[in-house]
PDB file of C-alpha atoms in Angstrom:
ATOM      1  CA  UNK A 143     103.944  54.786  82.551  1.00 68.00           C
ATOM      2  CA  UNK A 144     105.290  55.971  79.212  1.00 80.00           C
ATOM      3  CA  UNK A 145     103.234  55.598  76.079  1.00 82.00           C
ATOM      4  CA  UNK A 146     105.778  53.637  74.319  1.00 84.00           C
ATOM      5  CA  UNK A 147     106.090  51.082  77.286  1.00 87.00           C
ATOM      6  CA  UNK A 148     102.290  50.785  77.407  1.00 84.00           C
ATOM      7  CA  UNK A 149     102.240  50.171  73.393  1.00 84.00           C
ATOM      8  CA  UNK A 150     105.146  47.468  73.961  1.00 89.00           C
ATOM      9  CA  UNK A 151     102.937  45.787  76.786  1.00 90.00           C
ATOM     10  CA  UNK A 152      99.971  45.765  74.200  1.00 87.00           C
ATOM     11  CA  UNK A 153     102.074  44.135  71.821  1.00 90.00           C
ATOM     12  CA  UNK A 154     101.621  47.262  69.314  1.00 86.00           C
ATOM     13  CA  UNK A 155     104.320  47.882  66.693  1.00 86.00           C
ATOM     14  CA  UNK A 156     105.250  51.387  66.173  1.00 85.00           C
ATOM     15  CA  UNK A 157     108.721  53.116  65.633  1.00 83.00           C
ATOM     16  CA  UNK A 158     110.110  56.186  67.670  1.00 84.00           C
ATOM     17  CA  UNK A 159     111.549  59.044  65.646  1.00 78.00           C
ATOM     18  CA  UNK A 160     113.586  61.941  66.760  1.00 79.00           C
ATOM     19  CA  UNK A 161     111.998  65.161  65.000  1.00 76.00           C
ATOM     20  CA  UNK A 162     111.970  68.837  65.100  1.00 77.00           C
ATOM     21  CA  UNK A 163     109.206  70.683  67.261  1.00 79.00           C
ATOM     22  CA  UNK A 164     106.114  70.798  65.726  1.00 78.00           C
ATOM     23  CA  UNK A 165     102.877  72.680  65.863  1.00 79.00           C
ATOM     24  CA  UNK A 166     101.126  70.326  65.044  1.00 84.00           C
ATOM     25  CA  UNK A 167     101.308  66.547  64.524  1.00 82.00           C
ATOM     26  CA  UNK A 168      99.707  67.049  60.777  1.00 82.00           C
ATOM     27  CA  UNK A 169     102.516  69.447  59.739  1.00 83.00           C
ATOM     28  CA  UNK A 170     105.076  67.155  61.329  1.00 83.00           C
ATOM     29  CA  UNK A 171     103.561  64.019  59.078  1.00 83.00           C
ATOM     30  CA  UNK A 172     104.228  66.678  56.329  1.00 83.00           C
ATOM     31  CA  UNK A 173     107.476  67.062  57.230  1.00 83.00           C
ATOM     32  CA  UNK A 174     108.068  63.504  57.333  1.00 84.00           C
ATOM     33  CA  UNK A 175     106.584  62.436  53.888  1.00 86.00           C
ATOM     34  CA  UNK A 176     104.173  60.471  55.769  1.00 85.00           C
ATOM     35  CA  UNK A 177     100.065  59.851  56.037  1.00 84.00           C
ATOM     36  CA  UNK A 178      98.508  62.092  59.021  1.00 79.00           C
ATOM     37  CA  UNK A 179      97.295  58.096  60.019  1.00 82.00           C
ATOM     38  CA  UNK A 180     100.958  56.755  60.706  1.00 84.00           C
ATOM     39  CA  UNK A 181     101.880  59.658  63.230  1.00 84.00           C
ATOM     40  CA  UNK A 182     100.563  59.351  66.873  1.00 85.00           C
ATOM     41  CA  UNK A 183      99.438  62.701  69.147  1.00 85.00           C
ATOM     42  CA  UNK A 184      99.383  62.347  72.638  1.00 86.00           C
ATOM     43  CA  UNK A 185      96.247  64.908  73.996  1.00 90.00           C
ATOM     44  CA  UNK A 186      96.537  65.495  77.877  1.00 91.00           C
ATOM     45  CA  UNK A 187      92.690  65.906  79.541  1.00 95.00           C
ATOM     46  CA  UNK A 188      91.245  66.474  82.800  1.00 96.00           C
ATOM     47  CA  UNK A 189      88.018  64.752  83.558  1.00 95.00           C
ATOM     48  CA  UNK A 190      86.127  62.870  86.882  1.00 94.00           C
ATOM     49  CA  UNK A 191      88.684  60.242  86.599  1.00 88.00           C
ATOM     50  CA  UNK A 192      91.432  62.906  86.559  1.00 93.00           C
ATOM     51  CA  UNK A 193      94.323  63.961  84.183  1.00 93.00           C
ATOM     52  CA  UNK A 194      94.121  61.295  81.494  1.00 91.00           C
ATOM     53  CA  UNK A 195      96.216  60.562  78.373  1.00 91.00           C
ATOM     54  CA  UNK A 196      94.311  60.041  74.848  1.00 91.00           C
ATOM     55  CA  UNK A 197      96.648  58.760  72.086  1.00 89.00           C
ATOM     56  CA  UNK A 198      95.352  58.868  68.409  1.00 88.00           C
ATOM     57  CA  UNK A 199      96.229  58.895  64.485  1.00 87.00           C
ATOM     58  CA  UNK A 200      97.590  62.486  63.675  1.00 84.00           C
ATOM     59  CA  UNK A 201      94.487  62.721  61.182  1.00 84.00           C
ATOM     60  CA  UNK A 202      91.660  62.158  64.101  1.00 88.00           C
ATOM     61  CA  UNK A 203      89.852  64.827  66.098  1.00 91.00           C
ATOM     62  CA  UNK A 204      89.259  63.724  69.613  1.00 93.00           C
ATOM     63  CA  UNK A 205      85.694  63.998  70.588  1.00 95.00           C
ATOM     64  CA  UNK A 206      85.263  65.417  74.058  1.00 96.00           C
ATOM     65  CA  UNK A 207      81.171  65.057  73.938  1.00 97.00           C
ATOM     66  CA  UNK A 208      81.947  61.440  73.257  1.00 95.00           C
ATOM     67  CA  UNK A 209      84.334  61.276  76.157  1.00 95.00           C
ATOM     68  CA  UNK A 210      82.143  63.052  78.799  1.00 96.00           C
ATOM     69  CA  UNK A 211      79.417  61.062  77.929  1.00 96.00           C
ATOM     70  CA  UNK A 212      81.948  57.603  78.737  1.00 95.00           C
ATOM     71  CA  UNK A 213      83.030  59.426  82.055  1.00 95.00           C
ATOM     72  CA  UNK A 214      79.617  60.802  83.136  1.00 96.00           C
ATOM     73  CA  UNK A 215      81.128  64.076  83.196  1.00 97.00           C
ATOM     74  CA  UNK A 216      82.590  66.742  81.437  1.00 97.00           C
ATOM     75  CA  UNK A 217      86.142  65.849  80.037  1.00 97.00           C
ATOM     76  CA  UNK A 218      88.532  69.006  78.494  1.00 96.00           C
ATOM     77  CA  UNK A 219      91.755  69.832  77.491  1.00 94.00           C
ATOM     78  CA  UNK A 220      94.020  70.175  80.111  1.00 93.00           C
ATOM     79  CA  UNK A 221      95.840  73.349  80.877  1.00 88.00           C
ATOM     80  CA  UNK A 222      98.527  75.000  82.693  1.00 80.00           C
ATOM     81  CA  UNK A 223      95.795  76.034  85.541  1.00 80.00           C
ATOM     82  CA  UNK A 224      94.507  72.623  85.293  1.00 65.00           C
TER      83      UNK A 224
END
C-alpha cells in the first residue's frame, strides 16, 4: 500500500509535491518556505513484526526505545543488509 492511499483511506488531507532530492526532510521544508511540521518523512524499520513504515512531521525524532518497548523487541533502522 502506498502512504498516500493509506492517508486517503484515513480521510487525512495532505498535498503531494514534486521536489528536488533532499538530505533531509528539514532542509527540504527550508527549501520550500515551509514549517519542519507540514512536511512528512517516511522512516523504513525492521523489527519482530518485520520491515515496517513510520510516517512523521519533518520536525519529530522517531523514538526507537519507545518502539521496541510497543513491539517487545528491538526495532532499528533498516538497511541495505536488512
Amino acid at each position: 500500500m502506498r502512504v498516500s492511499q493509506y492517508l486517503c483511506d484515513q480521510q487525512i488531507a495532505f498535498e503531494e509535491m514534486v521536489h528536488p532530492p533532499a538530505f533531509t526532510s528539514q532542509k527540504l521544508a527550508r527549501f520550500l518556505h515551509i514549517s519542519g511540521r507540514q512536511v512528512m518523512k517516511s522512516i523504513l524499520l525492521k523489527g519482530p513484526p518485520g520491515f515496517f513504515l513510520a510516517v512523521l512531521p519533518a520536525s519529530r525524532q522517531i523514538n526507537l526505545t519507545m518502539l521496541s518497548a510497543h513491539f517487545g523487541g528491538l526495532v532499528r533502522l533498516a538497511t541495505v543488509t536488512s
